[in-house]
CSV table of N, CA and C in Angstrom, one decimal:
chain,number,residue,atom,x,y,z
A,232,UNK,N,94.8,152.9,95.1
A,232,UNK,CA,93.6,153.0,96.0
A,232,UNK,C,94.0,152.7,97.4
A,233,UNK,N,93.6,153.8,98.5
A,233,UNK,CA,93.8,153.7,99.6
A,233,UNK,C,93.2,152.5,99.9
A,234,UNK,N,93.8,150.9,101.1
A,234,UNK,CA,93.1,150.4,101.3
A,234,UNK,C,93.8,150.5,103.2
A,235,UNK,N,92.7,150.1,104.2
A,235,UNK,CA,93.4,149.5,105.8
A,235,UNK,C,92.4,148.7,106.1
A,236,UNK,N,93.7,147.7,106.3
A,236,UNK,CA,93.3,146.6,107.1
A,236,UNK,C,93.9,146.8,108.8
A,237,UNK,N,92.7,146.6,109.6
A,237,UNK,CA,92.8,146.0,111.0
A,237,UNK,C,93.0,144.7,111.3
A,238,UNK,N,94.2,144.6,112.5
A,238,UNK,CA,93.8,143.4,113.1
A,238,UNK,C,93.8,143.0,114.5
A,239,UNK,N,93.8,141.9,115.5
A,239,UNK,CA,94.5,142.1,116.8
A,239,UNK,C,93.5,142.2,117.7
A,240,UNK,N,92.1,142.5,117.1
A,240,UNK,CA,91.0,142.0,118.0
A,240,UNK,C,90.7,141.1,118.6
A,241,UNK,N,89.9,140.6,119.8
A,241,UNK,CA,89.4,139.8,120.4
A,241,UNK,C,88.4,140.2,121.3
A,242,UNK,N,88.6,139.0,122.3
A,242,UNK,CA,87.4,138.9,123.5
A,242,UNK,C,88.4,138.3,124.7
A,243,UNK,N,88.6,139.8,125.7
A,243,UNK,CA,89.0,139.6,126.9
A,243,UNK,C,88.4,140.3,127.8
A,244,UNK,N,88.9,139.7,129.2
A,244,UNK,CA,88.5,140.4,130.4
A,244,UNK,C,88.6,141.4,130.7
A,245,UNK,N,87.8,142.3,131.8
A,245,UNK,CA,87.9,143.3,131.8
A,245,UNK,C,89.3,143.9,133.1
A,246,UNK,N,90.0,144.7,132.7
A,246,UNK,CA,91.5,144.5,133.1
A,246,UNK,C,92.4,144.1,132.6
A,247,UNK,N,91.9,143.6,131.0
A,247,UNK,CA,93.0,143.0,129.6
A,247,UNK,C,93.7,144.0,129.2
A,248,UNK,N,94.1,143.7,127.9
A,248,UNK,CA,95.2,144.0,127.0
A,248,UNK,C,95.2,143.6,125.8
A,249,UNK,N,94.8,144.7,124.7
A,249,UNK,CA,95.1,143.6,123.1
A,249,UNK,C,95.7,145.2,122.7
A,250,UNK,N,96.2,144.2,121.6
A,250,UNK,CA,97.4,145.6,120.7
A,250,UNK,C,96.9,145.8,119.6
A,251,UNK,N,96.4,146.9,118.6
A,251,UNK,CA,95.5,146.1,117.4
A,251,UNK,C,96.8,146.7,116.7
A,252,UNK,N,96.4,146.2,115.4
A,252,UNK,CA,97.4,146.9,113.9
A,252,UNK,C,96.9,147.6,112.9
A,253,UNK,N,97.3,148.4,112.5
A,253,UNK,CA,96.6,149.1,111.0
A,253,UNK,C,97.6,149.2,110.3
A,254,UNK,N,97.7,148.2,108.5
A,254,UNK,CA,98.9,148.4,107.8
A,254,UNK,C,97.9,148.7,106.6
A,255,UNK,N,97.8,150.3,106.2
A,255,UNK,CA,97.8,150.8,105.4
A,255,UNK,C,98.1,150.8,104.0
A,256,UNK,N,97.6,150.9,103.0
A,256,UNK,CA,98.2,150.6,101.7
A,256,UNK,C,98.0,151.7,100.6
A,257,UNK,N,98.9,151.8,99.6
A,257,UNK,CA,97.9,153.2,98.8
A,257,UNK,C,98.0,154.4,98.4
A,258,UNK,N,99.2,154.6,99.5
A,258,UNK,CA,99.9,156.3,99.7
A,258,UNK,C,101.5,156.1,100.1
A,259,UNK,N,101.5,157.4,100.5
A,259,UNK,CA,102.3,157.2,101.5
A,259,UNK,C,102.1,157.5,103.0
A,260,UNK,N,102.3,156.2,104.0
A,260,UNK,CA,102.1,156.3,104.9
A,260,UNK,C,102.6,157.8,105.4
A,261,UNK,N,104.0,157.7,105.5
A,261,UNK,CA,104.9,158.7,106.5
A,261,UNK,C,104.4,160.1,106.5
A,262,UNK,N,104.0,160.0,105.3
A,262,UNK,CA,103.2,161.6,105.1
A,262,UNK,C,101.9,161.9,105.6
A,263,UNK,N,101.0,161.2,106.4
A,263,UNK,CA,99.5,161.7,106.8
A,263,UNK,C,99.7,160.8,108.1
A,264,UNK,N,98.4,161.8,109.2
A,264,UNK,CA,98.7,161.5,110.6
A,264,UNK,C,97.6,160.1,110.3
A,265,UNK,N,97.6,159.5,111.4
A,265,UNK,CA,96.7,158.4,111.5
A,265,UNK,C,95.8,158.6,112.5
A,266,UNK,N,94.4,158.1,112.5
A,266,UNK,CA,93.5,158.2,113.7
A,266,UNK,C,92.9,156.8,113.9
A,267,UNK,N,92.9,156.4,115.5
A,267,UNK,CA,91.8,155.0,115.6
A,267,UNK,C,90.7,155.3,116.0
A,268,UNK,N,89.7,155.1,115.8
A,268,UNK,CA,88.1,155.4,116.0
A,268,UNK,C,87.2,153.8,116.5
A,269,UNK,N,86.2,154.0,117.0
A,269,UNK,CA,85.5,153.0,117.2
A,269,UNK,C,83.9,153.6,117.1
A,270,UNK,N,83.1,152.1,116.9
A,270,UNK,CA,81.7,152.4,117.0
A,270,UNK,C,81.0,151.0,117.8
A,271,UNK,N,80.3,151.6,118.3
A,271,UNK,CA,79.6,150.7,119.3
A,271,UNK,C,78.6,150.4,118.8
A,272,UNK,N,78.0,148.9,119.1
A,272,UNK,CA,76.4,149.3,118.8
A,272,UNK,C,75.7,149.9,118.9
A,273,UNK,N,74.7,150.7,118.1
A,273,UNK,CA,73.6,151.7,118.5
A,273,UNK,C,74.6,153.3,118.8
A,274,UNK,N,75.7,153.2,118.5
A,274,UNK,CA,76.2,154.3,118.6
A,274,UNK,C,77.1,155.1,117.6
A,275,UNK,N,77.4,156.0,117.6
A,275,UNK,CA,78.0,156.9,116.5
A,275,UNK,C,79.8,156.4,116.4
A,276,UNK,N,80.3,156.2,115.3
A,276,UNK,CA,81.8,156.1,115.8
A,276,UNK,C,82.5,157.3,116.1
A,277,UNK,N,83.3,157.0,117.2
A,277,UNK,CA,84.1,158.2,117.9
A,277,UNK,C,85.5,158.2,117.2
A,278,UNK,N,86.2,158.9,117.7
A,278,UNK,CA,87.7,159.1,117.9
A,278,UNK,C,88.3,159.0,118.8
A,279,UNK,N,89.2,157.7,118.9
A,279,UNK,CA,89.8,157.6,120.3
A,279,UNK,C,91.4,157.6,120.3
A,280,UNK,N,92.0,158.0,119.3
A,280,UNK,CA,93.2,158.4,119.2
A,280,UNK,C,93.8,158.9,118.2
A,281,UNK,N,95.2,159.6,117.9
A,281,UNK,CA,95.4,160.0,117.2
A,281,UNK,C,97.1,160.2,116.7
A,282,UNK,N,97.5,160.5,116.0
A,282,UNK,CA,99.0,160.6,116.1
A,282,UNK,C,99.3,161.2,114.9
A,283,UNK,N,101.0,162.0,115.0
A,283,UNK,CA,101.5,162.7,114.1
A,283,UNK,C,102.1,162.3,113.0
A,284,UNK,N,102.7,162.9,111.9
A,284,UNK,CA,102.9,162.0,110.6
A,284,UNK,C,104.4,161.0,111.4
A,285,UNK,N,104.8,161.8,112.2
A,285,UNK,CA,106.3,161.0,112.4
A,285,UNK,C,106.5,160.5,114.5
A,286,UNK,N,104.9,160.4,114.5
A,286,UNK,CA,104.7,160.5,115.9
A,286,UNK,C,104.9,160.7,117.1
A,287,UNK,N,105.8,161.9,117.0
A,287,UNK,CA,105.7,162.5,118.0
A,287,UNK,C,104.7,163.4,119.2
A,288,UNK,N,103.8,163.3,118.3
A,288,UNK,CA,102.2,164.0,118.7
A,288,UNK,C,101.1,162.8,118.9
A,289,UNK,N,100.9,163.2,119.9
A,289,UNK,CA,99.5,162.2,120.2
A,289,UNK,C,98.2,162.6,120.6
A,290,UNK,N,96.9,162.2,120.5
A,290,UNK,CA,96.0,162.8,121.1
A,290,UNK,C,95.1,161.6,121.4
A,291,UNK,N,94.6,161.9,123.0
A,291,UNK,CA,93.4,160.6,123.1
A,291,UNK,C,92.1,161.2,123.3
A,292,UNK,N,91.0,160.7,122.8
A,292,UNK,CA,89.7,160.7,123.6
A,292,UNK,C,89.9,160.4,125.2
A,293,UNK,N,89.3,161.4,126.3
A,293,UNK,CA,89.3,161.2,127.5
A,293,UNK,C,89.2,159.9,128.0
A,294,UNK,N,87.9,159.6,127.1
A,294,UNK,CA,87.7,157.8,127.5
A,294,UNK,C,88.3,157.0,127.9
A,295,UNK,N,89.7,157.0,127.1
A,295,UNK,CA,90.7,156.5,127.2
A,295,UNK,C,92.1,157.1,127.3
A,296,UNK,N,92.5,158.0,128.1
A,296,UNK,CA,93.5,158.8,128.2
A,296,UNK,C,94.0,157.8,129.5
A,297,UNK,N,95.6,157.7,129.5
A,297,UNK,CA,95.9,156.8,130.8
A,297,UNK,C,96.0,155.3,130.5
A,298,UNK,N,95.0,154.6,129.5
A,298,UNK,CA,94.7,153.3,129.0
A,298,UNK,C,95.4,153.0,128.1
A,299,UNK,N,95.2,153.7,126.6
A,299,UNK,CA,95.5,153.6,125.5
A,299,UNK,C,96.6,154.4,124.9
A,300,UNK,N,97.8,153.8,124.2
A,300,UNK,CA,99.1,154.3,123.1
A,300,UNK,C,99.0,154.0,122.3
A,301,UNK,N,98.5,155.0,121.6
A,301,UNK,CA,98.5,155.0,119.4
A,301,UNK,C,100.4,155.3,119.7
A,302,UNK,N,100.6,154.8,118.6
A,302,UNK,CA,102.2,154.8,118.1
A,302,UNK,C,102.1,154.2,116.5
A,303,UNK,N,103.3,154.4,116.1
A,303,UNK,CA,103.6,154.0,115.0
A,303,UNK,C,104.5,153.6,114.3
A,304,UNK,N,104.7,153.4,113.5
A,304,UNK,CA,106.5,152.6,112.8
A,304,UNK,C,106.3,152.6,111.0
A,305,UNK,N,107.0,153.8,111.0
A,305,UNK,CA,106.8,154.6,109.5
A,305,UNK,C,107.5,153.9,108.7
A,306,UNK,N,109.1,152.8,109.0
A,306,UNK,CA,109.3,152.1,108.5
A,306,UNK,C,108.7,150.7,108.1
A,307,UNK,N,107.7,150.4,108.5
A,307,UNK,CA,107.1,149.1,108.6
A,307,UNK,C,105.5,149.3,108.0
A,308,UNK,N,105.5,150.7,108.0
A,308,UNK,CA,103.9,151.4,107.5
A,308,UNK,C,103.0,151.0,108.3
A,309,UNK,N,102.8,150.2,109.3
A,309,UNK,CA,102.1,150.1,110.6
A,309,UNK,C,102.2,151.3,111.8
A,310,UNK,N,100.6,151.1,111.9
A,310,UNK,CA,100.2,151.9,113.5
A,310,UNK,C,99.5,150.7,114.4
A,311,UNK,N,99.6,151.2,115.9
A,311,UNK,CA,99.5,150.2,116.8
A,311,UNK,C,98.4,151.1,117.8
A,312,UNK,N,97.6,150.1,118.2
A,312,UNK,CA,96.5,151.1,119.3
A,312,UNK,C,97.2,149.9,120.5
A,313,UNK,N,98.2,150.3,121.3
A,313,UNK,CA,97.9,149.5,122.5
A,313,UNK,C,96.9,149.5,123.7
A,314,UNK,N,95.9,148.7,124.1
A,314,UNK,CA,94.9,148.9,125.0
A,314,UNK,C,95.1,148.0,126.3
A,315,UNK,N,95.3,149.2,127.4
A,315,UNK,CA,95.5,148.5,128.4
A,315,UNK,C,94.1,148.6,129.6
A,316,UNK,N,94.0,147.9,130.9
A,316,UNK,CA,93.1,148.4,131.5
A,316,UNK,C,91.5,148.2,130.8
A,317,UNK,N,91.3,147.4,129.9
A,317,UNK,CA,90.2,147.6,128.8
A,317,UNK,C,88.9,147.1,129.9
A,318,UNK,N,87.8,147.8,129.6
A,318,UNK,CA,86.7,148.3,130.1
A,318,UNK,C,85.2,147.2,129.7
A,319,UNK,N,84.5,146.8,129.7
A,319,UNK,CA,83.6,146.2,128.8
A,319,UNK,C,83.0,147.7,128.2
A,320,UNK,N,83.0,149.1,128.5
A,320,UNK,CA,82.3,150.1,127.8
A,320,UNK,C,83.3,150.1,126.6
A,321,UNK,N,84.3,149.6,126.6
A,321,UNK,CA,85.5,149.3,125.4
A,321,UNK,C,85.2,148.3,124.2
A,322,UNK,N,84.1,148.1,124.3
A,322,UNK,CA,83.4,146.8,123.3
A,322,UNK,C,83.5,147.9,122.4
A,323,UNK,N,83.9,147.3,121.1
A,323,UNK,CA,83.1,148.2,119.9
A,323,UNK,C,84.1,147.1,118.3
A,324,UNK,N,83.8,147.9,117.3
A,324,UNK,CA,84.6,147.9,116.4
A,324,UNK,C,85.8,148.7,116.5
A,325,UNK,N,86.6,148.3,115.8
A,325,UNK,CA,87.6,149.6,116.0
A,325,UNK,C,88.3,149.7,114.4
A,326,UNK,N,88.9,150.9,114.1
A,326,UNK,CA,88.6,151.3,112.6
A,326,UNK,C,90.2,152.2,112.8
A,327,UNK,N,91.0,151.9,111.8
A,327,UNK,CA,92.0,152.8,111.5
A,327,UNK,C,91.4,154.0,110.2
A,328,UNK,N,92.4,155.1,110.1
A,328,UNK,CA,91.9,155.5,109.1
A,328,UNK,C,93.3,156.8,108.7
A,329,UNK,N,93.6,157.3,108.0
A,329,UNK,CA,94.1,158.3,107.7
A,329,UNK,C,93.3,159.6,107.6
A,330,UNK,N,93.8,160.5,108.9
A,330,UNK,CA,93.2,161.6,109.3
A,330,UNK,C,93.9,163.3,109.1
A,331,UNK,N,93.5,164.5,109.1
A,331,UNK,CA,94.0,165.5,108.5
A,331,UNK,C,94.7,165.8,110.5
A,332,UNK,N,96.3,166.3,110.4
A,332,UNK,CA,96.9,166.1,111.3
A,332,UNK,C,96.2,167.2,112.7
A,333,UNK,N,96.2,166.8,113.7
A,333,UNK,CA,95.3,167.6,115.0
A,333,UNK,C,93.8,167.7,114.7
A,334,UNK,N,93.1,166.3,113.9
A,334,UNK,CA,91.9,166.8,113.5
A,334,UNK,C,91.4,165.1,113.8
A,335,UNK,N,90.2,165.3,113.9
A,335,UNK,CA,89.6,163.8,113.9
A,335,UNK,C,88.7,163.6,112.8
A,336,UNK,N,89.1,164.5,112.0
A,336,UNK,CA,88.5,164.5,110.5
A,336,UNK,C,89.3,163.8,109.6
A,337,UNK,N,88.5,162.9,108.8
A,337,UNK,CA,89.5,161.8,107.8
A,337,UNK,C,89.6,162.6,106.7
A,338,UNK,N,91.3,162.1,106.3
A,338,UNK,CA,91.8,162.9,105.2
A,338,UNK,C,91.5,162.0,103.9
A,339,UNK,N,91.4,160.6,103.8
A,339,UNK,CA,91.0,159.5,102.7
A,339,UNK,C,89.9,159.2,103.6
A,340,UNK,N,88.7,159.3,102.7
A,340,UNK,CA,87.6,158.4,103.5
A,340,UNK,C,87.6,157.1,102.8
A,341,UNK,N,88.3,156.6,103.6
A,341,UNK,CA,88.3,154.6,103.2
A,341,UNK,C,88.7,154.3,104.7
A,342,UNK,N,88.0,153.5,105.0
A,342,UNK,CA,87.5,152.3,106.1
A,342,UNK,C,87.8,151.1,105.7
A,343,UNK,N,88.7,150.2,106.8
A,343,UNK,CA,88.6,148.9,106.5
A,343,UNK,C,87.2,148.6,107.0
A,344,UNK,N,87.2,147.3,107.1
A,344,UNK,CA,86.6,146.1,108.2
A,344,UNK,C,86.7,146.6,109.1
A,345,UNK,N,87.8,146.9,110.1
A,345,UNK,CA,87.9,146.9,111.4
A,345,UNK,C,88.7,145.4,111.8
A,346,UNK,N,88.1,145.6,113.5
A,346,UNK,CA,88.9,144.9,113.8
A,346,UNK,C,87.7,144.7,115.3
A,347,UNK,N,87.3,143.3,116.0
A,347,UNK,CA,86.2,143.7,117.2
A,347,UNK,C,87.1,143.4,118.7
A,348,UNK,N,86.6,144.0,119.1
A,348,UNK,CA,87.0,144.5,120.7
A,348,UNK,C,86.0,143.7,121.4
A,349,UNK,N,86.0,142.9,122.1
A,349,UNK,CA,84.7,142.3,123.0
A,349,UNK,C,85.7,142.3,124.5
A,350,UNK,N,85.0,143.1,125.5
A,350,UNK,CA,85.5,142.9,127.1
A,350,UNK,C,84.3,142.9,128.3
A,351,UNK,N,84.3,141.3,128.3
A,351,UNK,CA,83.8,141.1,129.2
A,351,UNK,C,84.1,141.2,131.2
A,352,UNK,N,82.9,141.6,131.5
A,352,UNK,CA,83.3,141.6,133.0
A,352,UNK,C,83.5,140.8,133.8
């Protein structure tokens, strides 16, 4: 059974920095791209990054193009959202997931928890 767990959230200022994690369980990692997504209150979850099975490919939501580096470490079965420059419009949940590669369409639909983002001003 596909399971992800998030972690690495908090509550910082606006001009912070948090790194979250997604270690995956279930498959095999190396073989499917990964995507980070978030949902805000009252809002729909987006896609705000993305990456290749062996990451050399990246893709961001505009929102965050400049701010944010998805990366990954296929040896360790971890992906990493680094957030830099974070926004209070950066509040949300944030969600790993295994996604179909150049697509922001999930390839396992399983969801952890998440992980919460809070950036105050």
């Amino acid at each position: 059974q596909v399971q992800l767990v998030e972690s690495g959230g908090g509550s910082v200022q606006a001009g912070g920095s948090l790194r979250l994690s997604c270690a995956p369980s279930g498959y095999t990692f190396s073989n499917n791209c990964m995507g980070w997504f978030r949902q805000a209150p009252g809002k729909e979850r987006e896609g705000v990054a993305r990456i290749s099975t062996g990451g050399g490919s990246t893709d961001y939501a505009d929102s965050v193009k400049g701010r944010f580096t998805i990366s990954r470490d296929n040896a360790k079965n971890t992906a990493y959202l680094q957030m830099n420059s974070l926004k209070p419009e950066d509040t949300a949940m944030y969600y790993c997931a295994v996604v179909w590669c150049g697509s922001w369409r999930v390839y396992y639909n399983y969801w952890g928890q998440g992980t919460q983002v809070t950036v105050s001003s």
